[in-house]
PDB file of C-alpha atoms in Angstrom:
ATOM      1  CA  UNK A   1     -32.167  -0.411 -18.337  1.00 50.00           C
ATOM      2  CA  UNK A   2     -32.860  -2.246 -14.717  1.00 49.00           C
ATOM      3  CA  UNK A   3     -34.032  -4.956 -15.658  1.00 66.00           C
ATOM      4  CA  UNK A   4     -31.695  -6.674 -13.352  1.00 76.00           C
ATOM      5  CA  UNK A   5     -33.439  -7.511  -9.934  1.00 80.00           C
ATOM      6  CA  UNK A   6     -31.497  -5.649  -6.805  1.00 82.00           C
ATOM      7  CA  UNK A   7     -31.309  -8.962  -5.333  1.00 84.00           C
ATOM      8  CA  UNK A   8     -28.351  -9.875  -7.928  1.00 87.00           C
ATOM      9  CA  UNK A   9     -26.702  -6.723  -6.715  1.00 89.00           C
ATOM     10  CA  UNK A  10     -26.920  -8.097  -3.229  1.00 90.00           C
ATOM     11  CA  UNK A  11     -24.997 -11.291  -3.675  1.00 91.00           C
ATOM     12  CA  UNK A  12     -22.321  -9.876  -6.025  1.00 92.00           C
ATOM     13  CA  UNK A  13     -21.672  -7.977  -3.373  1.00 94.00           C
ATOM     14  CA  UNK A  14     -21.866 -10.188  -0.798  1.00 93.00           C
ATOM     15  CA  UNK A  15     -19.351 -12.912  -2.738  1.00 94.00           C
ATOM     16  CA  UNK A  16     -17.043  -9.691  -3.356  1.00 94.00           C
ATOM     17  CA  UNK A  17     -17.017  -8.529   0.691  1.00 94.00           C
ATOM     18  CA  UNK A  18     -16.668 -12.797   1.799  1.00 94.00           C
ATOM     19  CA  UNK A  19     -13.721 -12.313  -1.033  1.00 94.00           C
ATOM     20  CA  UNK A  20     -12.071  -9.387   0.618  1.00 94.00           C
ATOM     21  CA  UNK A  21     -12.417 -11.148   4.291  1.00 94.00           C
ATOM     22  CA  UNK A  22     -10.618 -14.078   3.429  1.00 93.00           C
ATOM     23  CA  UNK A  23      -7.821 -12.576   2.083  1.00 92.00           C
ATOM     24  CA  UNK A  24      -7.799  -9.889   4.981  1.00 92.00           C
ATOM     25  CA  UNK A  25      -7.664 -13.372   7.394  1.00 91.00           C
ATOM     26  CA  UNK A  26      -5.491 -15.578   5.056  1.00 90.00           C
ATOM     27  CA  UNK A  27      -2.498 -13.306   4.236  1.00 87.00           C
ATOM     28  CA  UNK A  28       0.357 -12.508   5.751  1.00 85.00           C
ATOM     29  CA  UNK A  29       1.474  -9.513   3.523  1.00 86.00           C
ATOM     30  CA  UNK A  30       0.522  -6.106   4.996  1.00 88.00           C
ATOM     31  CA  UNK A  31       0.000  -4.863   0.904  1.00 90.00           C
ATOM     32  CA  UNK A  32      -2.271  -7.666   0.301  1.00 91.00           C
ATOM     33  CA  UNK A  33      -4.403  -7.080   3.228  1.00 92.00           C
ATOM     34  CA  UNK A  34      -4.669  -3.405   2.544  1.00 92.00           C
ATOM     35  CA  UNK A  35      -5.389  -4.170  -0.751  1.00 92.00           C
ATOM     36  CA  UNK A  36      -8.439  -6.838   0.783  1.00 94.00           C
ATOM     37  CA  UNK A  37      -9.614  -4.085   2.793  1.00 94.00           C
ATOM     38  CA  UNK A  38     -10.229  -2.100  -0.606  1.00 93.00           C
ATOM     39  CA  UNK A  39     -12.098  -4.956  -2.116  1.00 93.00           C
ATOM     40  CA  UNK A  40     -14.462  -4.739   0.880  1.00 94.00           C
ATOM     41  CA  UNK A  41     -14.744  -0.992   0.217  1.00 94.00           C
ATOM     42  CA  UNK A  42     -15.589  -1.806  -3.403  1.00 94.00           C
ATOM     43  CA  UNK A  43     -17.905  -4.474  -2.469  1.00 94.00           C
ATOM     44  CA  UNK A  44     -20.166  -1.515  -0.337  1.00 94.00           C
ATOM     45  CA  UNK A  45     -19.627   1.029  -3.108  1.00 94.00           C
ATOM     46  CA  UNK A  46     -21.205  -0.991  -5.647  1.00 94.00           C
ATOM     47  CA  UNK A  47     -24.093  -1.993  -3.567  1.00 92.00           C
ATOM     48  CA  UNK A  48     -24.515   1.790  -2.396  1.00 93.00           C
ATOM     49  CA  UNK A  49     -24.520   2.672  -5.701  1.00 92.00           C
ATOM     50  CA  UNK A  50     -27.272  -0.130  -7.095  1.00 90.00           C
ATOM     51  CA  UNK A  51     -29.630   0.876  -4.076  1.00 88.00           C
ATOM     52  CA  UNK A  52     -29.515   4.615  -5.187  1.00 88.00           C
ATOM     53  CA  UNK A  53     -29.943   3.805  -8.550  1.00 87.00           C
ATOM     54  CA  UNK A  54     -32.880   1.552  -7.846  1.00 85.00           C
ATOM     55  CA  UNK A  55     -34.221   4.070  -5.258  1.00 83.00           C
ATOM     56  CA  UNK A  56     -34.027   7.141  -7.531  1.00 83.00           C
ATOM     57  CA  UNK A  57     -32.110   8.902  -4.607  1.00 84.00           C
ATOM     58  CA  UNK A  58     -28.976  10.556  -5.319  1.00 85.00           C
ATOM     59  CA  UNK A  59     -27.429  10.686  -2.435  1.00 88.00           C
ATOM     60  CA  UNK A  60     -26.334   7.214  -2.262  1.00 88.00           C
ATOM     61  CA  UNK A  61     -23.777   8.068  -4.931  1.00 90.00           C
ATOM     62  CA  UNK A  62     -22.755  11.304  -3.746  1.00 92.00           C
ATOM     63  CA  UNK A  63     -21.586   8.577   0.219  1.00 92.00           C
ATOM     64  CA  UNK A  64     -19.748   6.111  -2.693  1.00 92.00           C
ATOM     65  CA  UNK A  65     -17.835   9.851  -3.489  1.00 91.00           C
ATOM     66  CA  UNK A  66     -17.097  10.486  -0.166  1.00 93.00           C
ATOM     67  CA  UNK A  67     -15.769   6.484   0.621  1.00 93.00           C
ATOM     68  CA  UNK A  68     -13.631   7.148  -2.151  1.00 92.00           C
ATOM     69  CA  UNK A  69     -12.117  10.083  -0.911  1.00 91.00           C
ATOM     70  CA  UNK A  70     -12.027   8.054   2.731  1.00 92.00           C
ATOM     71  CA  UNK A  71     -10.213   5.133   1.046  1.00 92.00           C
ATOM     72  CA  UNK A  72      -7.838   7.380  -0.485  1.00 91.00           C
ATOM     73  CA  UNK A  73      -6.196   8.749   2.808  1.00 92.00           C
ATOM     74  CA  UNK A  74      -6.321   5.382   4.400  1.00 92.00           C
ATOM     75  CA  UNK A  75      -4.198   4.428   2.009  1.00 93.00           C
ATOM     76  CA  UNK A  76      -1.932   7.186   1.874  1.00 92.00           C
ATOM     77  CA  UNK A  77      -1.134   6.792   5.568  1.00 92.00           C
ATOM     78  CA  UNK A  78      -1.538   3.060   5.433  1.00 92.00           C
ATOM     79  CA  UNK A  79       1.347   2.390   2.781  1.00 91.00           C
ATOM     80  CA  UNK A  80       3.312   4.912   4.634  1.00 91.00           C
ATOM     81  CA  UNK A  81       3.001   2.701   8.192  1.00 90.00           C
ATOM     82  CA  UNK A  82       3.799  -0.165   5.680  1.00 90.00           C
ATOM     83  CA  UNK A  83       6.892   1.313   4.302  1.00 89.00           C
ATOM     84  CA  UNK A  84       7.905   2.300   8.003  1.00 88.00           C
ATOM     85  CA  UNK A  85       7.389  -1.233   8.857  1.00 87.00           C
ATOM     86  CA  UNK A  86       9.543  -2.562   5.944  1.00 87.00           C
ATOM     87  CA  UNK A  87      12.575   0.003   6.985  1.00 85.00           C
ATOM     88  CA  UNK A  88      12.238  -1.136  10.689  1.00 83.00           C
ATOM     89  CA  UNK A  89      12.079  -5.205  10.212  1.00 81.00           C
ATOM     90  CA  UNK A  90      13.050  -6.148   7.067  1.00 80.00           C
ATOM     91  CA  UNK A  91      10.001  -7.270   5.497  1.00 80.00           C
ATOM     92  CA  UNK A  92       5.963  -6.439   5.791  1.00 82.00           C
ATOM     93  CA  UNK A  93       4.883  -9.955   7.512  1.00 82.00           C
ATOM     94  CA  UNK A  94       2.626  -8.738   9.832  1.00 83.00           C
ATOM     95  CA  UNK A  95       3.279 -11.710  12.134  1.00 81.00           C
ATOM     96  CA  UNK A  96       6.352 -10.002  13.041  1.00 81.00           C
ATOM     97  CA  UNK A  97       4.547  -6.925  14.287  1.00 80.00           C
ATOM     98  CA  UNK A  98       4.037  -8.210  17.973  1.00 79.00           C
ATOM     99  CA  UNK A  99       5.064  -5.619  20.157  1.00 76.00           C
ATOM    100  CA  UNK A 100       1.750  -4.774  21.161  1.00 73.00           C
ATOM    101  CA  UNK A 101       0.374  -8.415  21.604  1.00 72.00           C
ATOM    102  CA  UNK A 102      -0.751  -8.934  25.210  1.00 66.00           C
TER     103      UNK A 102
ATOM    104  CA  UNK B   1     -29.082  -8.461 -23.738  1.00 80.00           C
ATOM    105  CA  UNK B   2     -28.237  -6.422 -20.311  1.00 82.00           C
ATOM    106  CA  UNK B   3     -28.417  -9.394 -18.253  1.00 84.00           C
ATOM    107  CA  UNK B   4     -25.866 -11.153 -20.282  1.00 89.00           C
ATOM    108  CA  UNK B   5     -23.548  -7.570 -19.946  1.00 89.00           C
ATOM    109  CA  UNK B   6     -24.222  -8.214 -16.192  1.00 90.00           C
ATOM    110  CA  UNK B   7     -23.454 -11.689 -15.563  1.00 91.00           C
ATOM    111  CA  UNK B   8     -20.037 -11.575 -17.474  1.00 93.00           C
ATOM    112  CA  UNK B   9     -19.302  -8.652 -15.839  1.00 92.00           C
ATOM    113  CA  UNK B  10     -20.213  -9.990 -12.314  1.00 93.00           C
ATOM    114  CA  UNK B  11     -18.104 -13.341 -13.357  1.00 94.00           C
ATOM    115  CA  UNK B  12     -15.120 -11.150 -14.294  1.00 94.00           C
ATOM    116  CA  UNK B  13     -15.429  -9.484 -11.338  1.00 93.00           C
ATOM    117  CA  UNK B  14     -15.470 -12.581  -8.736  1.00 94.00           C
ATOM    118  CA  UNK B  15     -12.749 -14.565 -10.876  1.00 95.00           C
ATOM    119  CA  UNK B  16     -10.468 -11.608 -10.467  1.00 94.00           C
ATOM    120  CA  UNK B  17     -11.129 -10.979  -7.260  1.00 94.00           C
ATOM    121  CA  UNK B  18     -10.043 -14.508  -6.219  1.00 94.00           C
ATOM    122  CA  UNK B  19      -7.134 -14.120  -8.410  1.00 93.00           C
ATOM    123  CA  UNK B  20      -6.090 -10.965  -6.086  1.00 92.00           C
ATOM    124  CA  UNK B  21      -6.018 -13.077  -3.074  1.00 90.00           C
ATOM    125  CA  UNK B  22      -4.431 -16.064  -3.987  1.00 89.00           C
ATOM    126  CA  UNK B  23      -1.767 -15.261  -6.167  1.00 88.00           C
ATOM    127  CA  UNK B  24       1.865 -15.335  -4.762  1.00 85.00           C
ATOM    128  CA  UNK B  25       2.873 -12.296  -6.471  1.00 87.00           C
ATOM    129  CA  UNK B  26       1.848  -8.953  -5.178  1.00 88.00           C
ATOM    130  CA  UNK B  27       2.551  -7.234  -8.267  1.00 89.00           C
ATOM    131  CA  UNK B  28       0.534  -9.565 -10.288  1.00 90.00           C
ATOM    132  CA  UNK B  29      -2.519  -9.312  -7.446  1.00 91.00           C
ATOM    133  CA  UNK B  30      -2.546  -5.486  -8.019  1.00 92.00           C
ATOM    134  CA  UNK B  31      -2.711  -6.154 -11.510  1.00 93.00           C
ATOM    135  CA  UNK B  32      -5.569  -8.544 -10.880  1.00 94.00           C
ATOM    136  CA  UNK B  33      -7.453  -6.106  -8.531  1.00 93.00           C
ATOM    137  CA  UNK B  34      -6.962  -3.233 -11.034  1.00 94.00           C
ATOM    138  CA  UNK B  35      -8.928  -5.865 -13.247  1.00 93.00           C
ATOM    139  CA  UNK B  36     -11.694  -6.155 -10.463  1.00 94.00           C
ATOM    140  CA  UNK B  37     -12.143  -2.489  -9.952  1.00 94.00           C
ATOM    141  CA  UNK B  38     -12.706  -1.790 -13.982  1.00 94.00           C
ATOM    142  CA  UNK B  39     -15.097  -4.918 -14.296  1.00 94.00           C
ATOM    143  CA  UNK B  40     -17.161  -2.899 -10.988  1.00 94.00           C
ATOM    144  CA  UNK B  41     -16.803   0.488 -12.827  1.00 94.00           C
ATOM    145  CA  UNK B  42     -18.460  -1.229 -15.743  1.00 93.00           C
ATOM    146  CA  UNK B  43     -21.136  -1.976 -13.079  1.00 92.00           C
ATOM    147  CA  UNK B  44     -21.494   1.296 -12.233  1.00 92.00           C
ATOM    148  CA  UNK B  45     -22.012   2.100 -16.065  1.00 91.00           C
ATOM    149  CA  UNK B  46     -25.028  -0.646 -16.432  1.00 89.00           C
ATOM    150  CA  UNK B  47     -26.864   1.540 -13.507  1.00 88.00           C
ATOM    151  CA  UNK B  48     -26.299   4.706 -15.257  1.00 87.00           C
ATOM    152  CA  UNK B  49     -24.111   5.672 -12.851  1.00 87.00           C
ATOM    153  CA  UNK B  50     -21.217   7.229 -15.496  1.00 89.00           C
ATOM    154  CA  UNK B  51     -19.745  10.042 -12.658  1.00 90.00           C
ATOM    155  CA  UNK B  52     -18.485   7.251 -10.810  1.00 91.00           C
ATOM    156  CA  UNK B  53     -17.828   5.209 -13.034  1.00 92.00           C
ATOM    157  CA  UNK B  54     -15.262   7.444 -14.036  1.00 92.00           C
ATOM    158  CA  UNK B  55     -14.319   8.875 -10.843  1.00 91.00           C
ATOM    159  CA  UNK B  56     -13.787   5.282  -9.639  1.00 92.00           C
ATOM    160  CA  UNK B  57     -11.374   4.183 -12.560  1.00 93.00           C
ATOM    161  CA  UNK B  58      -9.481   7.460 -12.068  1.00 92.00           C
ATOM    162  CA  UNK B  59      -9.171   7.499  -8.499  1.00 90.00           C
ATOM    163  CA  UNK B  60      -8.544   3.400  -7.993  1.00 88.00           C
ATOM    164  CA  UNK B  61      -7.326   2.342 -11.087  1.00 87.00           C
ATOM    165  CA  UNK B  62      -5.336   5.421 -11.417  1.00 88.00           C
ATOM    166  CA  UNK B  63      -4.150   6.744  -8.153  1.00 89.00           C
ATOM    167  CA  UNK B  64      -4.292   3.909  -5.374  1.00 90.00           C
ATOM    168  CA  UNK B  65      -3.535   1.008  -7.455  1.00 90.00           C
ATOM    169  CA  UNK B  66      -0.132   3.248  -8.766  1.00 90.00           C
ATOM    170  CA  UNK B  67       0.852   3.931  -5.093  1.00 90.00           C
ATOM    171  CA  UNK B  68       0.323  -0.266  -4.321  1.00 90.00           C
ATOM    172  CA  UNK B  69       2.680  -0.735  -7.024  1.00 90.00           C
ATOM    173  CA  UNK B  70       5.345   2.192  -6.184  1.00 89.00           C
ATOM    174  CA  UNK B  71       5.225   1.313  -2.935  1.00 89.00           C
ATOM    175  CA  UNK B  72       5.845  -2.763  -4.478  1.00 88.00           C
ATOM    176  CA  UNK B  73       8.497  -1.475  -5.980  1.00 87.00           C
ATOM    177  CA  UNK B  74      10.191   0.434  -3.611  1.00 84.00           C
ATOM    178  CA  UNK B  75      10.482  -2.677  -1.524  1.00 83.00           C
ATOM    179  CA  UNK B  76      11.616  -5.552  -3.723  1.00 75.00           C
ATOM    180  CA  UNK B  77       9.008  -7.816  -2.884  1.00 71.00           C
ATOM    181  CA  UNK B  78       9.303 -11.608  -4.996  1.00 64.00           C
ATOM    182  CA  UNK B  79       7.864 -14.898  -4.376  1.00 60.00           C
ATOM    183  CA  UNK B  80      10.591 -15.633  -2.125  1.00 57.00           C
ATOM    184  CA  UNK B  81       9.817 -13.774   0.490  1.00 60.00           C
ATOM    185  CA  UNK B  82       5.912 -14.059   0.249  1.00 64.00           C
ATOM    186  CA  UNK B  83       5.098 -15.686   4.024  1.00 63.00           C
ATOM    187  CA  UNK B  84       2.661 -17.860   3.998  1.00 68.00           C
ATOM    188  CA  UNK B  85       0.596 -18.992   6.657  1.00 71.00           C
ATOM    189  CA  UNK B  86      -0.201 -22.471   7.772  1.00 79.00           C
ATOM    190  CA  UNK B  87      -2.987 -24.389   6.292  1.00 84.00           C
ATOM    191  CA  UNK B  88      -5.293 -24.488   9.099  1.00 86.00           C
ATOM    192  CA  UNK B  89      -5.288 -20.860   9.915  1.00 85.00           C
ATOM    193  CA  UNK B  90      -6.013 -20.538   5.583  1.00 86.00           C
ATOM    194  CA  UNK B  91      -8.485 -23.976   6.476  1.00 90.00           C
ATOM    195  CA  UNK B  92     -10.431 -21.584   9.234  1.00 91.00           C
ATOM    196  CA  UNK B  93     -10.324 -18.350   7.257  1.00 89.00           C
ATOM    197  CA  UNK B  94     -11.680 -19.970   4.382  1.00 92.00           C
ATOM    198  CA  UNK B  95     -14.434 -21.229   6.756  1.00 94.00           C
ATOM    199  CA  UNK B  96     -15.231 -18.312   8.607  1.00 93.00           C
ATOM    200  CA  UNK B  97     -15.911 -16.237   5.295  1.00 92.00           C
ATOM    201  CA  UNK B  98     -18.133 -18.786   3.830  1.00 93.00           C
ATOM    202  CA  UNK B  99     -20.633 -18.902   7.219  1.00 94.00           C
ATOM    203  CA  UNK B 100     -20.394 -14.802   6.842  1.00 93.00           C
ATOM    204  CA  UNK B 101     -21.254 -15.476   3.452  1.00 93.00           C
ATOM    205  CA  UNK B 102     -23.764 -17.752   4.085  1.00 93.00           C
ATOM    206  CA  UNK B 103     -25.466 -15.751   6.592  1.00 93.00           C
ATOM    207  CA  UNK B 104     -25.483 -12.544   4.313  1.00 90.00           C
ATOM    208  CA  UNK B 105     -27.154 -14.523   1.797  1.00 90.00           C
ATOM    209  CA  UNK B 106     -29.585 -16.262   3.707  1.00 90.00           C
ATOM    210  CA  UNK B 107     -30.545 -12.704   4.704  1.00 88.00           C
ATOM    211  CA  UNK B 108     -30.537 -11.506   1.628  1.00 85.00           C
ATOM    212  CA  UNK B 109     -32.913 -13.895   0.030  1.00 83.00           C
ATOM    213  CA  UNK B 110     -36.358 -13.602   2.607  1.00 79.00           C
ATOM    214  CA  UNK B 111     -35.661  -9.789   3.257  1.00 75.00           C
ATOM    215  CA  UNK B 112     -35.654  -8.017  -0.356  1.00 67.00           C
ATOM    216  CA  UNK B 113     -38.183  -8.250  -3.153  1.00 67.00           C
ATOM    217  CA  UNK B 114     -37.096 -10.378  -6.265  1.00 64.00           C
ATOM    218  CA  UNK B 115     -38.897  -8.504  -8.684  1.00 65.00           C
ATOM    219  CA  UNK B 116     -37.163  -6.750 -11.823  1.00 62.00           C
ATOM    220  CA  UNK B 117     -37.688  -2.776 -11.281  1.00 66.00           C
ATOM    221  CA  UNK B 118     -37.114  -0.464 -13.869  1.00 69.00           C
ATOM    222  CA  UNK B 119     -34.624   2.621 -12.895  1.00 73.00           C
ATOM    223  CA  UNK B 120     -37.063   5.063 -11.781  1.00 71.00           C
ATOM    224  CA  UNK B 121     -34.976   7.889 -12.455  1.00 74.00           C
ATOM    225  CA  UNK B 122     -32.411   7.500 -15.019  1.00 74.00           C
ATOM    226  CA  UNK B 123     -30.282  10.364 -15.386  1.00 78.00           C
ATOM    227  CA  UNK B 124     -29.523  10.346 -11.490  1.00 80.00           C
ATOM    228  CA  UNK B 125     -26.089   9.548 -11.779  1.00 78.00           C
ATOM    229  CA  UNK B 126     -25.503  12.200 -14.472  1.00 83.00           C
ATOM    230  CA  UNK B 127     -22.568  14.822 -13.280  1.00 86.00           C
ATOM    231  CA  UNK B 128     -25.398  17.690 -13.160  1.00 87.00           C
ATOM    232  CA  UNK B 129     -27.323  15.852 -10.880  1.00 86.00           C
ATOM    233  CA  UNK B 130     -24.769  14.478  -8.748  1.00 87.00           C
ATOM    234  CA  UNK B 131     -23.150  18.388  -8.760  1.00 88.00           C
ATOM    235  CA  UNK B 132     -26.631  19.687  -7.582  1.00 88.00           C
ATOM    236  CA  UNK B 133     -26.820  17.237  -4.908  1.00 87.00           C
ATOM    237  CA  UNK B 134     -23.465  17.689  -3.958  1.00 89.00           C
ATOM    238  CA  UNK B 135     -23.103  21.057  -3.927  1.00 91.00           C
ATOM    239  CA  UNK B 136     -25.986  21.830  -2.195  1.00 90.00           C
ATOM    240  CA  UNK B 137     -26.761  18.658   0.350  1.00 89.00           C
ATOM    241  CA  UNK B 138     -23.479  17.401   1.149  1.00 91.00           C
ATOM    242  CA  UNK B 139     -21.292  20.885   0.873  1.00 92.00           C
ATOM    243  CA  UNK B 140     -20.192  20.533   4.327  1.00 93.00           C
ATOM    244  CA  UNK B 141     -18.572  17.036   4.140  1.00 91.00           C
ATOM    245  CA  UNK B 142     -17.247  17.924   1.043  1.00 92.00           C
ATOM    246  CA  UNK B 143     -15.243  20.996   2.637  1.00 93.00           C
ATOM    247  CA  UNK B 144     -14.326  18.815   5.687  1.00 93.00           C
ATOM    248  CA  UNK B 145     -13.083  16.317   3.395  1.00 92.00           C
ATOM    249  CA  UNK B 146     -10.214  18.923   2.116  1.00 93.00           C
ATOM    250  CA  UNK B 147      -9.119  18.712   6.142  1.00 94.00           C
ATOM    251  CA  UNK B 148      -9.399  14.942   6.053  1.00 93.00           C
ATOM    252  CA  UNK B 149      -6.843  15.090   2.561  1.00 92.00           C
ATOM    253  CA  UNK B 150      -4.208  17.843   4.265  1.00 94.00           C
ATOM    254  CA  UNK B 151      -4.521  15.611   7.603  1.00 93.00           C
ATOM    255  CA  UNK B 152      -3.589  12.563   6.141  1.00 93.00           C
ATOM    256  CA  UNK B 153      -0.703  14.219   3.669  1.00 92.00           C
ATOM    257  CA  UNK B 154       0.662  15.592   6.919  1.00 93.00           C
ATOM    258  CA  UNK B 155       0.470  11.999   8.827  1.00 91.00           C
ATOM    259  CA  UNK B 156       2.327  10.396   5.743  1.00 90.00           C
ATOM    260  CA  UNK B 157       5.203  13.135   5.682  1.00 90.00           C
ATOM    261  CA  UNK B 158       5.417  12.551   9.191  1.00 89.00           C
ATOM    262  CA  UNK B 159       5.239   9.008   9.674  1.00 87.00           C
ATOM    263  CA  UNK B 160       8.270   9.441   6.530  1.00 81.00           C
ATOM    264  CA  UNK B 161      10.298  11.580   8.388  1.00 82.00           C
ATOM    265  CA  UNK B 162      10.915   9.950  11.674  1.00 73.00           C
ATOM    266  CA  UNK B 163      14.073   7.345  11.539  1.00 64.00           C
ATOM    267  CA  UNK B 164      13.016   4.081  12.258  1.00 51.00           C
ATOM    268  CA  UNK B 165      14.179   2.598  15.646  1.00 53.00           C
ATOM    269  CA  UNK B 166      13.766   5.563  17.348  1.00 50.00           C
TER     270      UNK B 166
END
């Protein structure tokens, strides 16, 4: 086991978090972006996890838990804003959501 | 042997990941990012990390992806009406990532040591560890998390209930 070197870790999950960024900037579907956003999350968690298994320390797996948990209620209240926004306009392209532009 | 396990895995992961963003159909990018998240839970299984390995297909693969797609669903999305945005703003997106990306790996490669280490401890990720550490570290965050939960169930039911355009 581990005979990987942590650097490997380190760009997977630097390609995976570039990954999540585009799509978060090149999309105009508010699913697709949320789902982006959980790439990015996905992208930390793995690295969190590789550091605390290369470290010895537990703890970084026990934070990966806890994003989890975070990711989970952003996206419960997240797809509920979504659906709000589908009822109001029509459709989820988030260039329509413009009220609030200065 | 484990670096071949790791570089498919990593490959698997990146394809599908680029599959999630680009394709037209958001039912088939959930699909594809329900891919990505079981090639990163096998990942987590090459660092002996098997609690979340599991936790993470259950809760992703199992929970949030099946909300994406309800949600999908519930609105009737098809290619049609997929917006798309013009091809410079997807020219300077594409751009901006790859400097972050650059940057991160420039970083990356003078900062941290290149040299294979074996897993000191390798039962860390073991649920009796974990359980110890969580139970008696982290208890705390792991009762205010149960507020965080009924806070954002109440938000959803709420956001739900009020009649849009008012």
């Amino acid at each position: 086991m581990g005979s990987i070197s942590i650097n490997y870790y380190l760009y997977l999950s630097s390609i995976l978090f570039a990954l999540g960024i585009l799509g978060v900037l090149t999309r105009r579907n508010a699913i697709i972006i949320l789902m982006s956003i959980e790439l990015m999350l996905n992208a930390v968690n793995l690295l969190m996890v590789a550091f605390s298994a290369f470290m010895g320390d537990s703890s970084g797996q026990i934070f990966v838990f806890f994003i989890m948990l975070v990711a989970a209620a952003e996206v419960t209240v997240g797809l509920s804003i979504v659906v709000m926004i589908y009822k109001h306009n029509g459709s989820i392209d988030i260039n329509l959501i413009d009220k609030m532009k200065w | 042997m484990i670096e071949i396990a790791f570089f498919s895995l990593s490959i698997l992961a990146v394809i599908f990941a680029i599959l999630v963003i680009t394709a037209k159909n958001p039912v088939h990018s959930v699909l594809f990012l329900v891919m990505t998240f079981f090639s990163i839970a096998g990942h987590f299984v090459l660092l002996n990390a098997q609690f979340i390995a599991v936790v993470h297909v259950i809760v992703y693969a199992g929970a949030i992806m099946v909300l994406f797609l309800f949600v999908i669903m519930l609105m009737n999305l098809n290619k049609e009406s997929e917006p798309a945005k013009p091809l410079w703003l997807k020219l300077s997106g594409v751009i901006t990532s790859g400097l972050l990306l650059l940057v991160l790996t420039a970083v990356f490669r003078k900062t941290v040591d290149k040299t294979a280490h074996v897993l000191p401890n390798p039962d860390i990720g073991l649920v009796k560890n974990l359980g110890m550490t969580l139970f008696n570290d982290f208890l705390l965050p792991f009762e205010l998390s149960a507020v965080l939960f009924l806070t954002a169930m109440v938000g959803a039911v709420f956001i739900g209930k009020v009649k849009a355009g008012n």
